[in-house]
CSV table of N, CA and C in Angstrom, one decimal:
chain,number,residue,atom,x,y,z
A,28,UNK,N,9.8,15.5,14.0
A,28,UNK,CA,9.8,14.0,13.9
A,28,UNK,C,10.5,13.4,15.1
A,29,UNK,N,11.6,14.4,15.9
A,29,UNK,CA,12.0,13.9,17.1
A,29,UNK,C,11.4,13.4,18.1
A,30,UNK,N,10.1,14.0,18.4
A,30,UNK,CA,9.4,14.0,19.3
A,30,UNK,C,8.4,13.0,19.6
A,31,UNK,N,8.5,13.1,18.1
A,31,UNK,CA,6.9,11.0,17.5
A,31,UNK,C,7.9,10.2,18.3
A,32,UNK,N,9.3,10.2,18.0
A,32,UNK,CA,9.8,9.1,18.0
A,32,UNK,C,10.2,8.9,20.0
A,33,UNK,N,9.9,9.9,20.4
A,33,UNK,CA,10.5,10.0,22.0
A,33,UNK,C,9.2,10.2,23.1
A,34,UNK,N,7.7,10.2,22.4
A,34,UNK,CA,6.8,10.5,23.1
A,34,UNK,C,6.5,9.0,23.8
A,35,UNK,N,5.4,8.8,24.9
A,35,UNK,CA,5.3,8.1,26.1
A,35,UNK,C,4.7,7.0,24.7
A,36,UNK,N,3.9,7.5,24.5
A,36,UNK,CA,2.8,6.8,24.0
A,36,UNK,C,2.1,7.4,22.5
A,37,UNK,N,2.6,6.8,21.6
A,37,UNK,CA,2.2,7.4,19.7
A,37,UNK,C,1.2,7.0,18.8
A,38,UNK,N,0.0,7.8,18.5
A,38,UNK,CA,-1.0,6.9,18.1
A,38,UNK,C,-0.6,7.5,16.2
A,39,UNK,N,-0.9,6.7,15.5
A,39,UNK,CA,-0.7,6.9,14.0
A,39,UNK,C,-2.2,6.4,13.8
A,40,UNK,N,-3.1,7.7,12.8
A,40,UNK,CA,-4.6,7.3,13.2
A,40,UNK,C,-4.6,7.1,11.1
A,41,UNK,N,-5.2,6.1,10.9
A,41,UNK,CA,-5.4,6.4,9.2
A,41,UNK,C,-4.5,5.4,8.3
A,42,UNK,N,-3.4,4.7,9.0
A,42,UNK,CA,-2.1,4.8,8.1
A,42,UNK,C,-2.4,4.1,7.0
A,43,UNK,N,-2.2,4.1,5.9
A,43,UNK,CA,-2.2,4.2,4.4
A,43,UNK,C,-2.7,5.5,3.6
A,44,UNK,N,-3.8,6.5,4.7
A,44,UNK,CA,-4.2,7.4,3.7
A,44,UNK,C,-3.1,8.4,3.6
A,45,UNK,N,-2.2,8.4,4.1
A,45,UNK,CA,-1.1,8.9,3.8
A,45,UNK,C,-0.3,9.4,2.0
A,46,UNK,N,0.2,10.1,1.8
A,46,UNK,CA,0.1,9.9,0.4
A,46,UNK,C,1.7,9.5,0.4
A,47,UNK,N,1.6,8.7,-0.1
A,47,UNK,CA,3.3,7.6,-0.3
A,47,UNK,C,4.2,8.2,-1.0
A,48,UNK,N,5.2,8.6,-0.6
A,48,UNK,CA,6.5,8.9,-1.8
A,48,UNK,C,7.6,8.1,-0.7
A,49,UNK,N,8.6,8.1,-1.6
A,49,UNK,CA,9.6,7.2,-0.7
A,49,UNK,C,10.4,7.6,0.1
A,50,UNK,N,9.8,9.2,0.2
A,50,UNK,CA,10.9,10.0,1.8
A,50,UNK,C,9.8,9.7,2.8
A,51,UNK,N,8.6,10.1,2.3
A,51,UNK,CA,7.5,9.9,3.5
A,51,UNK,C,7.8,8.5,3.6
A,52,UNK,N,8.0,7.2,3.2
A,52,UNK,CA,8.1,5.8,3.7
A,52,UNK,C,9.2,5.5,4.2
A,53,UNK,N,10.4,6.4,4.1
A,53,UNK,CA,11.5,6.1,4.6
A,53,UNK,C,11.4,6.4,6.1
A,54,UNK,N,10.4,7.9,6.5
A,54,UNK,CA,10.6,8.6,7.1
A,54,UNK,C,9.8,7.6,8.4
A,55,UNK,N,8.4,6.8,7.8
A,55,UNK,CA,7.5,6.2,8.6
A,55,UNK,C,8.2,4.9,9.3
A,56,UNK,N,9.0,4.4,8.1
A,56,UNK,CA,10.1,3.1,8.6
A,56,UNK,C,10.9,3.3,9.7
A,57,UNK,N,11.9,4.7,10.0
A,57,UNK,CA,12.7,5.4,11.0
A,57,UNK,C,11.8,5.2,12.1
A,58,UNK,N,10.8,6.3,12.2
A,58,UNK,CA,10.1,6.4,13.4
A,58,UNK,C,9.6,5.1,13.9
A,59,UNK,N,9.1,4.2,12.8
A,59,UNK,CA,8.6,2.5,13.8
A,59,UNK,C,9.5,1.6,14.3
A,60,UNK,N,10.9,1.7,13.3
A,60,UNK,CA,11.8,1.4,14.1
A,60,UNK,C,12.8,2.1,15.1
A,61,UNK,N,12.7,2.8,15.4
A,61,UNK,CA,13.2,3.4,17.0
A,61,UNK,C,12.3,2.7,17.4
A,62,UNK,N,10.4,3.3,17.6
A,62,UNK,CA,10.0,2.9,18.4
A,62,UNK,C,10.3,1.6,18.8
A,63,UNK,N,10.3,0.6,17.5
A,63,UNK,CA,10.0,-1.1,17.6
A,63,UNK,C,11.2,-1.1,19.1
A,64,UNK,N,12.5,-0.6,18.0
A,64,UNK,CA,13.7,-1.1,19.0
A,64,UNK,C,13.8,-0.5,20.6
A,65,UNK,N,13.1,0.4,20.6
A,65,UNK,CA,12.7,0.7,22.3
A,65,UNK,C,11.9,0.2,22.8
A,66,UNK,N,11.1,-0.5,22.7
A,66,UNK,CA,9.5,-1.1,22.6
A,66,UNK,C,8.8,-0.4,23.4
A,67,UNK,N,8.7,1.0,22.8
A,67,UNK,CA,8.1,2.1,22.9
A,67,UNK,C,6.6,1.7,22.1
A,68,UNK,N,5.6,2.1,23.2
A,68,UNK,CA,4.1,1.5,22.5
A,68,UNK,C,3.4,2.5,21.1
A,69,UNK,N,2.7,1.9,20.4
A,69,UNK,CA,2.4,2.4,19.7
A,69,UNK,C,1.1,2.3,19.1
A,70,UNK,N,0.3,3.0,18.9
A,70,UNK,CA,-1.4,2.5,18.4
A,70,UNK,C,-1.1,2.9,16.7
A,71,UNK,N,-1.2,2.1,16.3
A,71,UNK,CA,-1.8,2.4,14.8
A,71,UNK,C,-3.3,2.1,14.4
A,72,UNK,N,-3.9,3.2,13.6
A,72,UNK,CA,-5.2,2.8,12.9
A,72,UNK,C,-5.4,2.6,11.6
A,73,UNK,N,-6.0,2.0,10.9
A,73,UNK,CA,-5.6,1.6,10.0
A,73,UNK,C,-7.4,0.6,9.3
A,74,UNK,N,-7.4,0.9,7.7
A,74,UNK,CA,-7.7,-0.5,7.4
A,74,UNK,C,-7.0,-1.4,6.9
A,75,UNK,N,-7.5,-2.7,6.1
A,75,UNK,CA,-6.6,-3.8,5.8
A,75,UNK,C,-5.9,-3.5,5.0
A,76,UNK,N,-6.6,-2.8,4.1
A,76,UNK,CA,-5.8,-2.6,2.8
A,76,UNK,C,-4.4,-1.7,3.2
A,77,UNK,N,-4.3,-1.0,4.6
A,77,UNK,CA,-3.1,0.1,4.6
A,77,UNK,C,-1.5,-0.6,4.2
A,78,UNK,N,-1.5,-2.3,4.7
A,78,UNK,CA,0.1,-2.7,4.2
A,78,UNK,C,0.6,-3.1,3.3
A,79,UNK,N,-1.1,-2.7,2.5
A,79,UNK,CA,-0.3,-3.7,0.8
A,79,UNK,C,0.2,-2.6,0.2
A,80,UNK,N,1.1,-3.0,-0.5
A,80,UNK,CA,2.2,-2.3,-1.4
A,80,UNK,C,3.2,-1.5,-0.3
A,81,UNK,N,3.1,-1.6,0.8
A,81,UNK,CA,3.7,-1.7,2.0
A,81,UNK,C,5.6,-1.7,2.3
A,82,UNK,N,6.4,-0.8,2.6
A,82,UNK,CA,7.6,-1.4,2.7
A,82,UNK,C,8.1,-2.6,3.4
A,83,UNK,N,8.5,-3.8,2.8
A,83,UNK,CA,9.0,-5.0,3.8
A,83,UNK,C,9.6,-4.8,5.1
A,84,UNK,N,10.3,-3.7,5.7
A,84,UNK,CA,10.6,-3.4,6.7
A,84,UNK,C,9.7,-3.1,7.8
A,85,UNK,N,8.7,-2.0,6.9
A,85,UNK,CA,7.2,-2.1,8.0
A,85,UNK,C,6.9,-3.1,8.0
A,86,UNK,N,6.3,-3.8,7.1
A,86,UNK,CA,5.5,-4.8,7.6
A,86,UNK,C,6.3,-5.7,8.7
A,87,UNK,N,7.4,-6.0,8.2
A,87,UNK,CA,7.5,-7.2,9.4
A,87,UNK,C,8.0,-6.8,10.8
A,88,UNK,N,8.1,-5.7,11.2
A,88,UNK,CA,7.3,-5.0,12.3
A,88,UNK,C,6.3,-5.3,12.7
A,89,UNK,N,5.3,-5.0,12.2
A,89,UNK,CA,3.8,-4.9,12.0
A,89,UNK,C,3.2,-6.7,12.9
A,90,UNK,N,3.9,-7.3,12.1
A,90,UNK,CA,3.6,-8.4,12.5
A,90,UNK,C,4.2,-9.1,13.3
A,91,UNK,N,5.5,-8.2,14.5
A,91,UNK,CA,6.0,-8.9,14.9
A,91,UNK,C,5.0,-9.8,16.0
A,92,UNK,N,5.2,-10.8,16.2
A,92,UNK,CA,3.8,-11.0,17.5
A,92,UNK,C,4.2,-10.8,18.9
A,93,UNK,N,5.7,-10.9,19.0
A,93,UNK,CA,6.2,-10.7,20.7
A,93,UNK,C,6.0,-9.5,20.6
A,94,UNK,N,5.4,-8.4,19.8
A,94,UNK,CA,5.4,-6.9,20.8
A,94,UNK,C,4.0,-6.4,19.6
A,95,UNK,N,3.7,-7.0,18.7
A,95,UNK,CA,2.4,-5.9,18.2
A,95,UNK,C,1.2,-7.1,18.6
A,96,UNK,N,0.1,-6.2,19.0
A,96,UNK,CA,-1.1,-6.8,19.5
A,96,UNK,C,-2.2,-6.8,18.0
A,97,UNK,N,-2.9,-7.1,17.6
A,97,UNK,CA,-3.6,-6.8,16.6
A,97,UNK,C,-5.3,-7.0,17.2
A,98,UNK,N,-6.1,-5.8,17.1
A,98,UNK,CA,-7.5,-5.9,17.1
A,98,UNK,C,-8.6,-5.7,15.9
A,99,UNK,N,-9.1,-7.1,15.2
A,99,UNK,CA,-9.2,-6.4,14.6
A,99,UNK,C,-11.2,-6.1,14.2
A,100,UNK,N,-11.9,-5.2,14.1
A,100,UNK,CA,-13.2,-4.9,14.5
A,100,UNK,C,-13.9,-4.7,12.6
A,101,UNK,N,-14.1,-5.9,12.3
A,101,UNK,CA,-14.9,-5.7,11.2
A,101,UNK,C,-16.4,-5.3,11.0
A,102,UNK,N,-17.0,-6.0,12.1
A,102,UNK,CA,-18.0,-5.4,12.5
A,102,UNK,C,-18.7,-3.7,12.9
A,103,UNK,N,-17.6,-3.1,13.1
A,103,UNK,CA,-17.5,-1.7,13.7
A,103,UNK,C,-18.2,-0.9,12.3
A,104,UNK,N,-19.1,-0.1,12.7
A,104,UNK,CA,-19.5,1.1,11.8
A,104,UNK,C,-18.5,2.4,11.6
A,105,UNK,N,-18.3,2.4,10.0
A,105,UNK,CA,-17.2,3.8,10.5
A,105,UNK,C,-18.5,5.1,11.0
A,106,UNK,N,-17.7,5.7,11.9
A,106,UNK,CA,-18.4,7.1,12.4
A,106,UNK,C,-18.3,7.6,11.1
A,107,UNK,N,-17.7,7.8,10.2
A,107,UNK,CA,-17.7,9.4,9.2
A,107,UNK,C,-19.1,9.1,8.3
A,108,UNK,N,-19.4,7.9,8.1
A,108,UNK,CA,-20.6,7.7,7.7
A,108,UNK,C,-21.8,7.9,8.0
A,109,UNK,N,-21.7,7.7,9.9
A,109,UNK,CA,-22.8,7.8,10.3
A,109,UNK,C,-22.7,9.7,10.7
A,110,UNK,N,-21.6,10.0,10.8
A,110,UNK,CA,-21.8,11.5,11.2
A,110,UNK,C,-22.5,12.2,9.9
A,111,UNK,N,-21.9,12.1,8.8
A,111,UNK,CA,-22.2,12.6,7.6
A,111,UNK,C,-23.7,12.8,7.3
A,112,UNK,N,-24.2,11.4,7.8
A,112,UNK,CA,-25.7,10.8,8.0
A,112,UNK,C,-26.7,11.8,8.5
A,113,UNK,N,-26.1,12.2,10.1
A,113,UNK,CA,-26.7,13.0,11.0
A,113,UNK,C,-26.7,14.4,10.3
A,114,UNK,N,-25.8,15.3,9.6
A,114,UNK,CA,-25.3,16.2,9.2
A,114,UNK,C,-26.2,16.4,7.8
A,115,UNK,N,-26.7,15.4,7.3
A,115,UNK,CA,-27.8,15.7,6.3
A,115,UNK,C,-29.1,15.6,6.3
A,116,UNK,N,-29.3,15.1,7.5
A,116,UNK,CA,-30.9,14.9,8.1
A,116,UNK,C,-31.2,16.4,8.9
């Protein structure tokens, strides 16, 4: 966990499919805040639904607007659909 929190650049790919207990949310809150407070960059992926039921600590991170960028691509096709696609033709 030292090392998420000290690397150049940290991508978190998925976040909500994570399975929630309140060490893993404690543990995700730590790491985003070092990074926040270093303003150490960070990619998260995510769908919408990943902040609800969400700790208040994450989220308002999440939304800080002086340091998080938000992209958001609704239009985008997920790949696992279209691979899955290929994989059965």
């Amino acid at each position: 966990m030292r090392a998420s929190g000290e690397v150049e650049l940290l991508v978190l790919d998925d976040l909500g499919a994570e399975h929630r207990t309140p060490w893993a949310n404690e543990k995700l809150f730590q790491l985003l805040h070092h990074r926040y407070n270093a303003m150490f960059p960070t990619v998260i992926t995510s769908n919408r639904m990943a902040l609800e039921g969400r700790d208040h600590r994450i989220v308002s991170r999440l939304h800080d607007r002086e340091l998080v960028r938000q992209v958001i691509m609704d239009e985008a096709q997920d790949y696992r659909v279209c691979l899955s696609g290929m994989q059965a033709g």
